[in-house]
Coordinates of C-alpha atoms and ligand atoms in Angstrom, one line a residue:
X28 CA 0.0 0.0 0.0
X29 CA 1.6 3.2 -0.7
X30 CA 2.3 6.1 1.9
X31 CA 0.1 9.4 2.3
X32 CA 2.1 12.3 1.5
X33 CA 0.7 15.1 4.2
X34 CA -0.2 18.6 2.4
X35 CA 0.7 21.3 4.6
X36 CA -0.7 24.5 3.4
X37 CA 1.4 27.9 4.9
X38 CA 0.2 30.7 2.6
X39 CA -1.3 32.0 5.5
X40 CA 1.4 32.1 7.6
X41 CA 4.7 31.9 5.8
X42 CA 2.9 33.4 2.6
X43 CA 1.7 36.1 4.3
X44 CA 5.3 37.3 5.5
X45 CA 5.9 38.2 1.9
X46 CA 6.3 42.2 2.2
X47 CA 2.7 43.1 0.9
X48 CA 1.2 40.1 1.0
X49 CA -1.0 41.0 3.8
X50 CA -4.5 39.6 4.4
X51 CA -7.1 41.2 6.3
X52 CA -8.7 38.7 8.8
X53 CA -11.9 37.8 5.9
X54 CA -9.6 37.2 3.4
X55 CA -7.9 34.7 5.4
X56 CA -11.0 33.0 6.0
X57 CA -12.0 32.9 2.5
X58 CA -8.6 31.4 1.4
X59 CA -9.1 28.7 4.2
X60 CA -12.2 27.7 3.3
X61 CA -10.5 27.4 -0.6
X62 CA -7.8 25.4 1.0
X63 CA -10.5 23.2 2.9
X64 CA -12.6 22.6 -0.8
X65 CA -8.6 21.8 -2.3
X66 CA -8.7 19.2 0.9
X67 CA -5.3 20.6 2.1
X68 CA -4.4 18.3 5.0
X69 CA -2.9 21.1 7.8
X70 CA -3.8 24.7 7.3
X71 CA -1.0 26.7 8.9
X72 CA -3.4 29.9 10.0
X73 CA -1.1 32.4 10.7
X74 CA 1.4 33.7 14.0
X75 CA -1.3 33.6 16.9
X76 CA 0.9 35.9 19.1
X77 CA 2.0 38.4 16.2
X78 CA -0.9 40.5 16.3
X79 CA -4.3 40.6 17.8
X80 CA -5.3 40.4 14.1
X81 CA -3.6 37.0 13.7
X82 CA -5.5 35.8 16.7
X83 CA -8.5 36.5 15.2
X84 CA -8.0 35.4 11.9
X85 CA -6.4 32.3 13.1
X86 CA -9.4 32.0 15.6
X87 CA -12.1 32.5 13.3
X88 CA -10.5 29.8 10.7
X89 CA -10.3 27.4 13.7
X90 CA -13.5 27.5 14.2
X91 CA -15.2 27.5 10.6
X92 CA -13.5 24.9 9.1
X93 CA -13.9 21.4 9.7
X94 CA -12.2 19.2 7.4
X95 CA -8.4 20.3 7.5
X96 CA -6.1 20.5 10.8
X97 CA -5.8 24.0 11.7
X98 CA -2.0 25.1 12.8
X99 CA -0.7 28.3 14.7
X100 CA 3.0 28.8 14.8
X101 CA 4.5 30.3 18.0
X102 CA 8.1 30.7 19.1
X103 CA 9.4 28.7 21.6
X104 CA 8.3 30.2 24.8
X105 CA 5.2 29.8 26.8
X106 CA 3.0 33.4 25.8
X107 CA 3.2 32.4 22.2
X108 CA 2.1 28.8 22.6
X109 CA -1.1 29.7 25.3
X110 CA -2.0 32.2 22.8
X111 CA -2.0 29.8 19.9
X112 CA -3.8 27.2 22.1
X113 CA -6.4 29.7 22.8
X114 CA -7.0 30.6 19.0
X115 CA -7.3 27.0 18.2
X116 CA -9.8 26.1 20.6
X117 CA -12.6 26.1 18.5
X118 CA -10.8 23.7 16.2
X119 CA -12.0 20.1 15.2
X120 CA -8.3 19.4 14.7
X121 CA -5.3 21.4 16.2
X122 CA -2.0 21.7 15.7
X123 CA 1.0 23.6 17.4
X124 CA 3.5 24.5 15.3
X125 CA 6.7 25.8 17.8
X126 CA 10.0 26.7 16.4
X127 CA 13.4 28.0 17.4
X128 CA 16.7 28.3 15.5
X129 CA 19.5 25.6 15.7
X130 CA 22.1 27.1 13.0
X131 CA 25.5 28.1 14.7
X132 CA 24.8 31.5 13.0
X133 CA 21.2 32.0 13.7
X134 CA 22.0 30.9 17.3
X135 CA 25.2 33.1 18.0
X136 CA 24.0 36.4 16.2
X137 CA 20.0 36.0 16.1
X138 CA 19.1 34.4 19.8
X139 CA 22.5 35.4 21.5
X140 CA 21.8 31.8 23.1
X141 CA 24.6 28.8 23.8
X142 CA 23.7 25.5 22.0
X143 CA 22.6 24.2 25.4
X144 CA 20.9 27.2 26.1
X145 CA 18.7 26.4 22.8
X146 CA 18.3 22.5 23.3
X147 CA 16.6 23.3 26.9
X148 CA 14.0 25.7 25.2
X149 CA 13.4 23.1 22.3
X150 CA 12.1 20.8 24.9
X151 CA 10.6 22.8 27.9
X152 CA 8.3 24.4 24.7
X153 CA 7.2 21.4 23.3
X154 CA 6.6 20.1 26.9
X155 CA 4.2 22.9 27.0
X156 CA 2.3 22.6 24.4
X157 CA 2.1 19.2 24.4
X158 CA 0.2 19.7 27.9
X159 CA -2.3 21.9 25.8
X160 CA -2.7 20.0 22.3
X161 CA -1.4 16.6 21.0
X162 CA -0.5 17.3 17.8
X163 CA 2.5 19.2 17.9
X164 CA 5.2 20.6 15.5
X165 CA 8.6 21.5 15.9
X166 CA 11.1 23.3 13.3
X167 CA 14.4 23.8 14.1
X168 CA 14.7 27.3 12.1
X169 CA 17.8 27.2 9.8
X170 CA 18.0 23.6 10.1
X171 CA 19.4 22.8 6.7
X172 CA 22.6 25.4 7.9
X173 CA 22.4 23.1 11.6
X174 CA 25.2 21.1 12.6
X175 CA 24.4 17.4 12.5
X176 CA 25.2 16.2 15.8
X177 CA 23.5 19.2 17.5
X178 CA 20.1 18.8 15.4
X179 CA 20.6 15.1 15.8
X180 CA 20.3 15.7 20.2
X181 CA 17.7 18.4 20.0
X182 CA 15.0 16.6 17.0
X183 CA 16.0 13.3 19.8
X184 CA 14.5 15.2 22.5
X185 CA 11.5 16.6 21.2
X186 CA 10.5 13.7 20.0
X187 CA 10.6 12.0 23.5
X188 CA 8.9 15.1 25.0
X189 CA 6.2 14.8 22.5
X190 CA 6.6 16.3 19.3
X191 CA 4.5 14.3 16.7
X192 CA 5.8 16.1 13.4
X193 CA 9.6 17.1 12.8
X194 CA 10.1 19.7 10.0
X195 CA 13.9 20.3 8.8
X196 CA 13.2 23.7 7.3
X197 CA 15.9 25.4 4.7
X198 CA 14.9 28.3 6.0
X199 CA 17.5 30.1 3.2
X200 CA 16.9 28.4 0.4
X201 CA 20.3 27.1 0.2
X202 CA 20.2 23.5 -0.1
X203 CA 20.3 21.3 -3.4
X204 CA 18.1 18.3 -4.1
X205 CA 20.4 15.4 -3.5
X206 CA 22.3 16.9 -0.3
X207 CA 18.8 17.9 1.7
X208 CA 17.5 14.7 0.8
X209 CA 20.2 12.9 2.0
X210 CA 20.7 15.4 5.3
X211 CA 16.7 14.0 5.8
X212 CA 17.9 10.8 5.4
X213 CA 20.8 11.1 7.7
X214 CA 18.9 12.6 10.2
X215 CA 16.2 10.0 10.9
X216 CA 18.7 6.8 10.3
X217 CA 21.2 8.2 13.5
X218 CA 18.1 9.5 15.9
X219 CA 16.6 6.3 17.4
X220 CA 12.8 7.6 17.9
X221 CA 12.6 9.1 14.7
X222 CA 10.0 6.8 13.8
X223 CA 7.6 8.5 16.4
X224 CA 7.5 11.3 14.5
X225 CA 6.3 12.1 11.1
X226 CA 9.1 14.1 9.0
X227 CA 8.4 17.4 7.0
X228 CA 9.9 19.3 4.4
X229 CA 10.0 23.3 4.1
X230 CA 12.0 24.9 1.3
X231 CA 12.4 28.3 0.3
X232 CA 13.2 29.3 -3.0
X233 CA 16.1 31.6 -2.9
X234 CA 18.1 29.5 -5.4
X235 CA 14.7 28.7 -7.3
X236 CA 14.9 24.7 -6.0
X237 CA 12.5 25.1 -3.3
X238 CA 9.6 22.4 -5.3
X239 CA 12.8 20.1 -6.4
X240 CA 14.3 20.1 -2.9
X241 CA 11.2 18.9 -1.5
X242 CA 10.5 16.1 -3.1
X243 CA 13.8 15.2 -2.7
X244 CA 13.2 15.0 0.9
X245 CA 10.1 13.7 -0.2
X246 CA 11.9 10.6 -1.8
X247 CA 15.8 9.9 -0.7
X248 CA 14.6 11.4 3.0
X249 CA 11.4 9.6 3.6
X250 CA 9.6 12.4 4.7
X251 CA 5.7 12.6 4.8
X252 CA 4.6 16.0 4.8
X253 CA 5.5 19.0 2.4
X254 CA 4.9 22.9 3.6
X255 CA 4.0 25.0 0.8
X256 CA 2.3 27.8 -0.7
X257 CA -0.3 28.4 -3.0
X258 CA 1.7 29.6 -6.1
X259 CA 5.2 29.4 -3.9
X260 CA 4.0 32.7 -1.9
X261 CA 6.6 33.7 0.5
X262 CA 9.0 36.0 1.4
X263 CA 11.8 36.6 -0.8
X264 CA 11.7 34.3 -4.0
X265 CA 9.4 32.7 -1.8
X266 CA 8.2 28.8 -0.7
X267 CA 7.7 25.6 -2.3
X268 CA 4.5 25.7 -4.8
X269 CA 1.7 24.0 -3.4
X270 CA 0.4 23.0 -7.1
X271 CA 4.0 21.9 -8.4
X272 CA 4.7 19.4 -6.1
X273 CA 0.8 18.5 -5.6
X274 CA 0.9 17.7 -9.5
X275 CA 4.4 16.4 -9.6
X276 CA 3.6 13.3 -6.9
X277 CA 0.3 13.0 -8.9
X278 CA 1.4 13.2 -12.5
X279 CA 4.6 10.6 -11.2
X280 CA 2.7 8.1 -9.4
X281 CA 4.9 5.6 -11.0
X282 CA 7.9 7.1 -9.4
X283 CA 6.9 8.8 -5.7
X284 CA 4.1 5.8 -5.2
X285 CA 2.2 7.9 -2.5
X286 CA -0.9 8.8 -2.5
X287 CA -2.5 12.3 -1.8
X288 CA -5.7 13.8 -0.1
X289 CA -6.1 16.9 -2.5
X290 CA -8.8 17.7 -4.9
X291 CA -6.5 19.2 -7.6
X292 CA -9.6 20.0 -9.6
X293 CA -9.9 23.3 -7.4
X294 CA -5.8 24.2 -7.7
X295 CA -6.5 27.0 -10.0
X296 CA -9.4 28.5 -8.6
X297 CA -7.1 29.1 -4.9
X298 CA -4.6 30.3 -7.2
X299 CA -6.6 33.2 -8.9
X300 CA -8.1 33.8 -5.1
X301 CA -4.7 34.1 -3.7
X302 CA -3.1 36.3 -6.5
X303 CA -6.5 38.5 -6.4
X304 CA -6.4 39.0 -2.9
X305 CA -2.6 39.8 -2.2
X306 CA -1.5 41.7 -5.7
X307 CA 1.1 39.1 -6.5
X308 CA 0.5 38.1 -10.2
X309 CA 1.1 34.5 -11.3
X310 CA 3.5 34.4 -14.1
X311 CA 1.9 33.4 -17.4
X312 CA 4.7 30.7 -17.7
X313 CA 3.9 29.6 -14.2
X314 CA 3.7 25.6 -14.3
X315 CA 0.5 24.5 -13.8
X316 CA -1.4 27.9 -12.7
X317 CA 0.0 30.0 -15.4
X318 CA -1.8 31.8 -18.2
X319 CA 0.4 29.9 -20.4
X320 CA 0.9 26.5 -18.6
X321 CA -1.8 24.8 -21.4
X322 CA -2.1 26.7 -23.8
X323 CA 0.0 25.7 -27.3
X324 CA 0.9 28.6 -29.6
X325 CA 3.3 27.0 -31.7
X326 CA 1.7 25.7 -34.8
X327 CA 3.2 21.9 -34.6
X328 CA 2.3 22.1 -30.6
X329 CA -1.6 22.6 -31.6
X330 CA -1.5 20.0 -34.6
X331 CA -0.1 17.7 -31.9
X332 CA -2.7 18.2 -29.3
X333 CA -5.4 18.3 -31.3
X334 CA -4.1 15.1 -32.4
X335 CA -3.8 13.5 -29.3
X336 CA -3.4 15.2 -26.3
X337 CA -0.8 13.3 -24.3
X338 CA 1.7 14.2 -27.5
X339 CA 2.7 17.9 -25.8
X340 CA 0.2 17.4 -22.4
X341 CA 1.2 15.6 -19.4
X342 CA -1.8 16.5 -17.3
X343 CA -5.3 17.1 -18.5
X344 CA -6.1 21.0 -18.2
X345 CA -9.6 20.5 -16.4
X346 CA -8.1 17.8 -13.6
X347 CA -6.4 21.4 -11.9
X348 CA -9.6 23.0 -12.5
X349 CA -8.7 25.2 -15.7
X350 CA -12.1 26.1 -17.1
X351 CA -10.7 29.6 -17.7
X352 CA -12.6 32.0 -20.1
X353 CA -15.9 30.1 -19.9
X354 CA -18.7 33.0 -19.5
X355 CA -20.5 32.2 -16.5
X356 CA -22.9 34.0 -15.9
X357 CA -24.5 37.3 -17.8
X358 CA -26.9 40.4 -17.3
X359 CA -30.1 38.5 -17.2
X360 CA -28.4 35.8 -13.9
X361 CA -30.5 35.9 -11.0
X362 CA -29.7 36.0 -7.4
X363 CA -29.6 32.1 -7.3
X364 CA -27.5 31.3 -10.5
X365 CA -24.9 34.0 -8.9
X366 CA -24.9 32.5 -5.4
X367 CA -24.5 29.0 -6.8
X368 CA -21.8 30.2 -8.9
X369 CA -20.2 31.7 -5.6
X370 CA -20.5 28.2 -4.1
X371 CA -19.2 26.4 -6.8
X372 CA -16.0 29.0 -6.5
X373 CA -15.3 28.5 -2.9
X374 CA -15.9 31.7 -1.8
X375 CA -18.9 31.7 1.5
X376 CA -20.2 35.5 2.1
X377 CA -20.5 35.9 6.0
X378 CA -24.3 37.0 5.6
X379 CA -27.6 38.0 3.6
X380 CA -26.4 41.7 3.1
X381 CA -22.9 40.9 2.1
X382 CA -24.5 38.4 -0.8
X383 CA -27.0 41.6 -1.6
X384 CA -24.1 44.0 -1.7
X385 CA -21.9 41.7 -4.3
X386 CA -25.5 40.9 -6.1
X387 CA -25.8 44.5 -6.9
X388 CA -22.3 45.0 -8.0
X389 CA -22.5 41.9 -10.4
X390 CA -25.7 43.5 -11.7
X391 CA -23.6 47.1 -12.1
X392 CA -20.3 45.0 -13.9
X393 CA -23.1 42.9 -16.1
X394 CA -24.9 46.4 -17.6
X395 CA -21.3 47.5 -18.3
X396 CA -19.9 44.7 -19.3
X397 CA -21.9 41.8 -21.6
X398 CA -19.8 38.5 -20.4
X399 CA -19.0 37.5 -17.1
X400 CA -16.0 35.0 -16.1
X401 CA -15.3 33.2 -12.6
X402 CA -12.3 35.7 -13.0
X403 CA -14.8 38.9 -12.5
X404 CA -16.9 36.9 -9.9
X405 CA -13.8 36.5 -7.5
X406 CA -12.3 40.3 -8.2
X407 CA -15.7 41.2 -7.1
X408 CA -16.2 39.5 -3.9
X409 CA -12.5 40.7 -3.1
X410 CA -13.5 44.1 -2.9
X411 CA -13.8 45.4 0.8
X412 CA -17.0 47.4 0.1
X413 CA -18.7 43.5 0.1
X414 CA -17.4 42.2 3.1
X415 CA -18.7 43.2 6.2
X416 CA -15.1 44.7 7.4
X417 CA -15.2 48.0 8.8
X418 CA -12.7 50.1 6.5
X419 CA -11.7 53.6 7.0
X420 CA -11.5 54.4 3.4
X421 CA -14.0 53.2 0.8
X422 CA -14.7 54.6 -3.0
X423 CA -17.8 56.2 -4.1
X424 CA -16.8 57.9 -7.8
X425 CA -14.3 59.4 -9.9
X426 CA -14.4 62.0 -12.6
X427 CA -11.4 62.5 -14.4
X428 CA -10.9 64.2 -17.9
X429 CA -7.9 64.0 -20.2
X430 CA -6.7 65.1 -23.6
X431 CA -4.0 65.0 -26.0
X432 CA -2.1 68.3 -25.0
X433 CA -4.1 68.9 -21.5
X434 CA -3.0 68.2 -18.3
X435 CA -5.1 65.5 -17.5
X436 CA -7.7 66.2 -14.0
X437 CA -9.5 64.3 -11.8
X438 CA -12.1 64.7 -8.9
X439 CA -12.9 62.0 -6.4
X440 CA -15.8 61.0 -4.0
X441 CA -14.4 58.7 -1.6
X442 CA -15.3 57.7 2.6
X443 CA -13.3 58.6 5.4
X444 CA -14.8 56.4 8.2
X445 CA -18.1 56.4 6.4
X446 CA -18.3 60.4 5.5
X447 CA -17.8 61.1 2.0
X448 CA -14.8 63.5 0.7
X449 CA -14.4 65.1 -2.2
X450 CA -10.8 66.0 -3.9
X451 CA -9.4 67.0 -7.4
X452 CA -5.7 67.2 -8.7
X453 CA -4.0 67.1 -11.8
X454 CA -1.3 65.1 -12.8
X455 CA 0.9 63.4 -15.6
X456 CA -1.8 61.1 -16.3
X457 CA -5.7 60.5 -15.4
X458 CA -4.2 57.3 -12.4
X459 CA -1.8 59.6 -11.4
X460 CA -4.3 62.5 -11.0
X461 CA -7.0 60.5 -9.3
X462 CA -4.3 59.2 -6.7
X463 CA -2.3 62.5 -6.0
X464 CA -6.5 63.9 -5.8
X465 CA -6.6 61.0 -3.0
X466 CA -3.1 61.8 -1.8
X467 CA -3.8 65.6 -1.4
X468 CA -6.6 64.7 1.1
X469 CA -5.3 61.8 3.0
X470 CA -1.6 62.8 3.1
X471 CA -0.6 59.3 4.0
X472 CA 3.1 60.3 2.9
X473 CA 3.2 56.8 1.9
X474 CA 5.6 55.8 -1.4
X475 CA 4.6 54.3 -4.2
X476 CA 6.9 50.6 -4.9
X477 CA 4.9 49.4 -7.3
X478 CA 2.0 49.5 -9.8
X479 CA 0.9 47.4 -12.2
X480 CA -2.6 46.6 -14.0
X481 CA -3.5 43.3 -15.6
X482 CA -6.7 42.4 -17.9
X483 CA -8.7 39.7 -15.5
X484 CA -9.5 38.2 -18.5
X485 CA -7.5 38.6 -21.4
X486 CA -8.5 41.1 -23.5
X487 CA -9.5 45.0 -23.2
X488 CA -13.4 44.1 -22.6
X489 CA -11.9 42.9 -19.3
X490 CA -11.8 44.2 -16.1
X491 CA -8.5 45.8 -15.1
X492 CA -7.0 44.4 -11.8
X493 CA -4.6 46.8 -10.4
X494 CA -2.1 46.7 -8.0
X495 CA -0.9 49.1 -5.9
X496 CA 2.1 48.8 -3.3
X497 CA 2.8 51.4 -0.7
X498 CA 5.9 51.7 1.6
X499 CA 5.4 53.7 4.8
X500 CA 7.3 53.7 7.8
X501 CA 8.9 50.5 6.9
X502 CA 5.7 48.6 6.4
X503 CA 4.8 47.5 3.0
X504 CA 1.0 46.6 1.7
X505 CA -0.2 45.7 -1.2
X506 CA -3.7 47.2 -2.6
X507 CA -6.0 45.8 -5.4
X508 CA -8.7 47.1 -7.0
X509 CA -10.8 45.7 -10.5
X510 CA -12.9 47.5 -12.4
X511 CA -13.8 47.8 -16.5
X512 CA -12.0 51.3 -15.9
X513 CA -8.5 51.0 -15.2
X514 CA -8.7 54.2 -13.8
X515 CA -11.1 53.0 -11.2
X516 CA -9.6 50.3 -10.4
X517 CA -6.5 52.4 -9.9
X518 CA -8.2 54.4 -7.0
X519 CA -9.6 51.3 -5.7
X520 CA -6.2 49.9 -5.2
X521 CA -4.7 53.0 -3.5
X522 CA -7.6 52.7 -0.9
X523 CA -7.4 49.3 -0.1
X524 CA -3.4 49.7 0.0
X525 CA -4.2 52.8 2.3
X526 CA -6.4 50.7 4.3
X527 CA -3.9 47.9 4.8
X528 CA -1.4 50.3 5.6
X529 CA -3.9 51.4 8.8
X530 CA -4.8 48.0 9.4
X531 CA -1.3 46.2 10.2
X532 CA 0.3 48.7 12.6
X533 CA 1.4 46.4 15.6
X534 CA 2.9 43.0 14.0
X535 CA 5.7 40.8 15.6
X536 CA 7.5 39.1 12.8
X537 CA 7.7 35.4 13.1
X538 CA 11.5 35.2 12.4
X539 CA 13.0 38.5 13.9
Ligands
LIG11 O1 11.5 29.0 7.0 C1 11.4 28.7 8.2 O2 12.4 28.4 8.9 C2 10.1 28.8 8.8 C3 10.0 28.2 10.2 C4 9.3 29.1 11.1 C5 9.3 26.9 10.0 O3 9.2 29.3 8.2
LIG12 ZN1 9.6 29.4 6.1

């Protein structure tokens, strides 16, 4: 009988750490309940003690969803792990997820804490929490960058104080495929209660091998669970791609011989929710979730396919849940059609009025625009003014005028704590007068990192996504906004990014 390889989902946690990649406590819950349709195994929530917004979020997901094990990480000390048992109390299934760093360097410069020093924390934590929850985690941070004999004595006595899961993290991204294999290998061969615990993989992708690393630990180190991201989310070059190494054990059966809980037929819908919600745009050469990753330009590619498929395909498009450009629903939908269509997507609205409020503005984008994709449905429901959070800034309209030879205007109605401003400006161009116009009232000082606008579905009939990223007092947010009107969506994006920027003041970073 073959194995079950454990999918541990951290775009909530690790994925979130990206610099603009943060999620209000709704969106959170919305990605978890995609995660829970996808049939991800663990859900790691987010950082319980980081913020009172991460206890909440990882609270609320605790207690809505059923089917997956929900996960808080917390350092190694007792505060973090009671607040992460309290958030999970609501929990069918809980996990703690404790860590602390066991590299020489991470040690000496990060903790200022002797080896020994380190080893007694390792245990007294997970002796803690295992008096709270019985599934716990441990991750030595830096692990890969450990030396052996020390991670050999402290992964030896977690394990006999209770730790159920070890996970060897290359917290760096440094390690190559055959060498953290074989360092996984290594590790549970020379501890003798390694087979008490169940052995995890975590690889970032700084070199670009965090997917290839993994299921090398996957299959020359035994392990049995893999953390990852939906579409490798994470700081820096970011994690290990949930649907890469999802499709890689599935499409190579024949080789990894384990079997998986996930329903890939839902990969690309998380994918679009997770790029619509945090601003980060999938690559159209992306395996598996790209624009591109099916489709076959080249004439010989096309006479192949149509052909036979398996000539140029080695997974069937629709079995990751790529029913892209299908028109879904149009002006004359009713209520039901569109709240079936929001079932069938994953996405749960928290009440009656917030299904009202997105019916309306489905009926507003369907008199403006004939054809509707799921792509439109999710940007819609992603925008704050649906959900029930309270936001201080929220757009009502824009006016804006340009010409060839004119300085282009604009004038904007937008809420401050539900009172309505208004606000003009010029500038180079009609987005950058409607944001200075924003700007000129707010006076956020914030900077502008990045902008970028992308057609939701392909062509200029499309909505315009648009991402906004601000930098302010060494915080970074990401903003998104959709609309037909690029312009719009522009101000849409500077609100929401303005409103993250509000939102995320007092934050404890998981690895400082
Ligand atoms: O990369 C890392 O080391 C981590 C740990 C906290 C597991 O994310
Ligand atoms: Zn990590």
């Amino acid at each position: 009988m073959a194995d079950k390889l454990i999918i541990f989902d951290t775009t909530l946690r690790d994925g979130e750490q990206s610099p603009g990649a943060s999620m209000t406590k709704d969106e959170k819950l919305r990605i978890a309940r995609q995660l829970e349709r996808l049939k991800v195994d663990v859900i790691e929530a987010g950082f319980a003690a980081s913020s009172n917004g991460d206890f909440e979020a990882v609270q609320s997901i605790a207690n809505a969803i059923k089917d997956s094990t929900i996960c808080s990480l917390s350092r190694a000390n007792d505060r973090d792990i009671s607040r992460a048992a309290e958030a999970l109390k609501g929990a069918n299934s809980a996990r703690i997820h404790t860590f602390i760093a066991t590299s020489p360097l991470h040690m000496e410069k990060k903790l200022r804490m002797t080896p020994e020093q380190v080893l007694e924390q390792a245990k007294q934590a997970v002796r803690f929490a295992r008096n709270l929850v019985s599934d716990i985690e441990f991750s030595p941070e830096d692990g890969y960058r450990s030396e052996p004999d020390f991670l050999c004595r402290v992964l030896e006595a977690v394990i006999a104080e209770g730790a159920t899961t070890i996970n060897v993290p290359d917290t760096v991204g440094y390690a190559i495929p055959e060498l953290y294999g074989h360092f996984i290998k290594n590790l549970r061969e020379r501890i003798p209660n390694s087979d008490k615990a169940i052995w995890s993989v975590h690889c970032h992708n700084d070199l670009g091998m965090a997917v290839a690393n993994s299921l090398a630990g996957v299959k020359i180190g035994g392990a049995r669970q893999v953390e990852c991201t939906i579409n490798g989310l994470g700081e820096r070059a970011g994690n290990c791609s949930l649907e890469e190494v999802v499709m890689a054990v599935k499409t190579r059966r024949d080789y990894f011989n384990l079997d998986l809980g996930i329903d890939t037929r839902h990969i690309v819908a998380a994918s679009r929710m997770v790029s619509q919600t945090t601003g980060f745009v999938v690559q159209p050469n992306k395996a598996v979730v790209g624009a591109n990753a099916f489709a076959h330009a080249s004439g010989i590619h096309q006479d192949g396919v149509l052909k036979a498929r398996d000539t140029y395909e080695i997974m069937r498009a629709e079995d990751v849940g790529w029913s892209a450009n299908k028109i879904v629903l149009g002006k004359l939908s009713g209520r039901n059609a569109f709240k079936q269509r929001l079932q069938e997507l994953g996405v749960q609205l928290e009440s009656e009025s917030e299904i009202n409020v997105a019916f309306t503005k489905f009926k507003e984008l369907a008199d403006r625009k004939s054809e509707i994709f799921d792509e439109d449905i999710l940007a819609l429901v992603s925008d704050e003014s649906v959900t029930a959070e309270k936001e201080q800034y929220g757009f009502v309209s824009l006016f804006q005028q340009s010409e060839t030879g004119e300085l282009p205007r604009a004038r904007i109605v937008f809420t401050v704590d539900g009172q309505e401003v208004r606000s003009e400006s010029e500038g180079n161009g009609p987005v950058d007068a409607s944001l200075k116009a924003i700007e000129a009232h707010v006076k956020s000082g914030a900077e502008m990192v990045l902008y970028s606008v992308n057609a939701i579905s392909g062509s200029t009939e499309s909505q315009g996504e648009v991402t906004v990223r601000l930098q302010n007092s060494g915080r970074v947010v990401n903003g998104v906004g959709a609309d037909p009107d690029i312009v719009v969506a522009s101000a849409k994006a500077y609100l929401s990014a303005l409103n993250k920027l509000q939102s995320k003041a007092d934050r404890v970073a998981a690895q400082g």
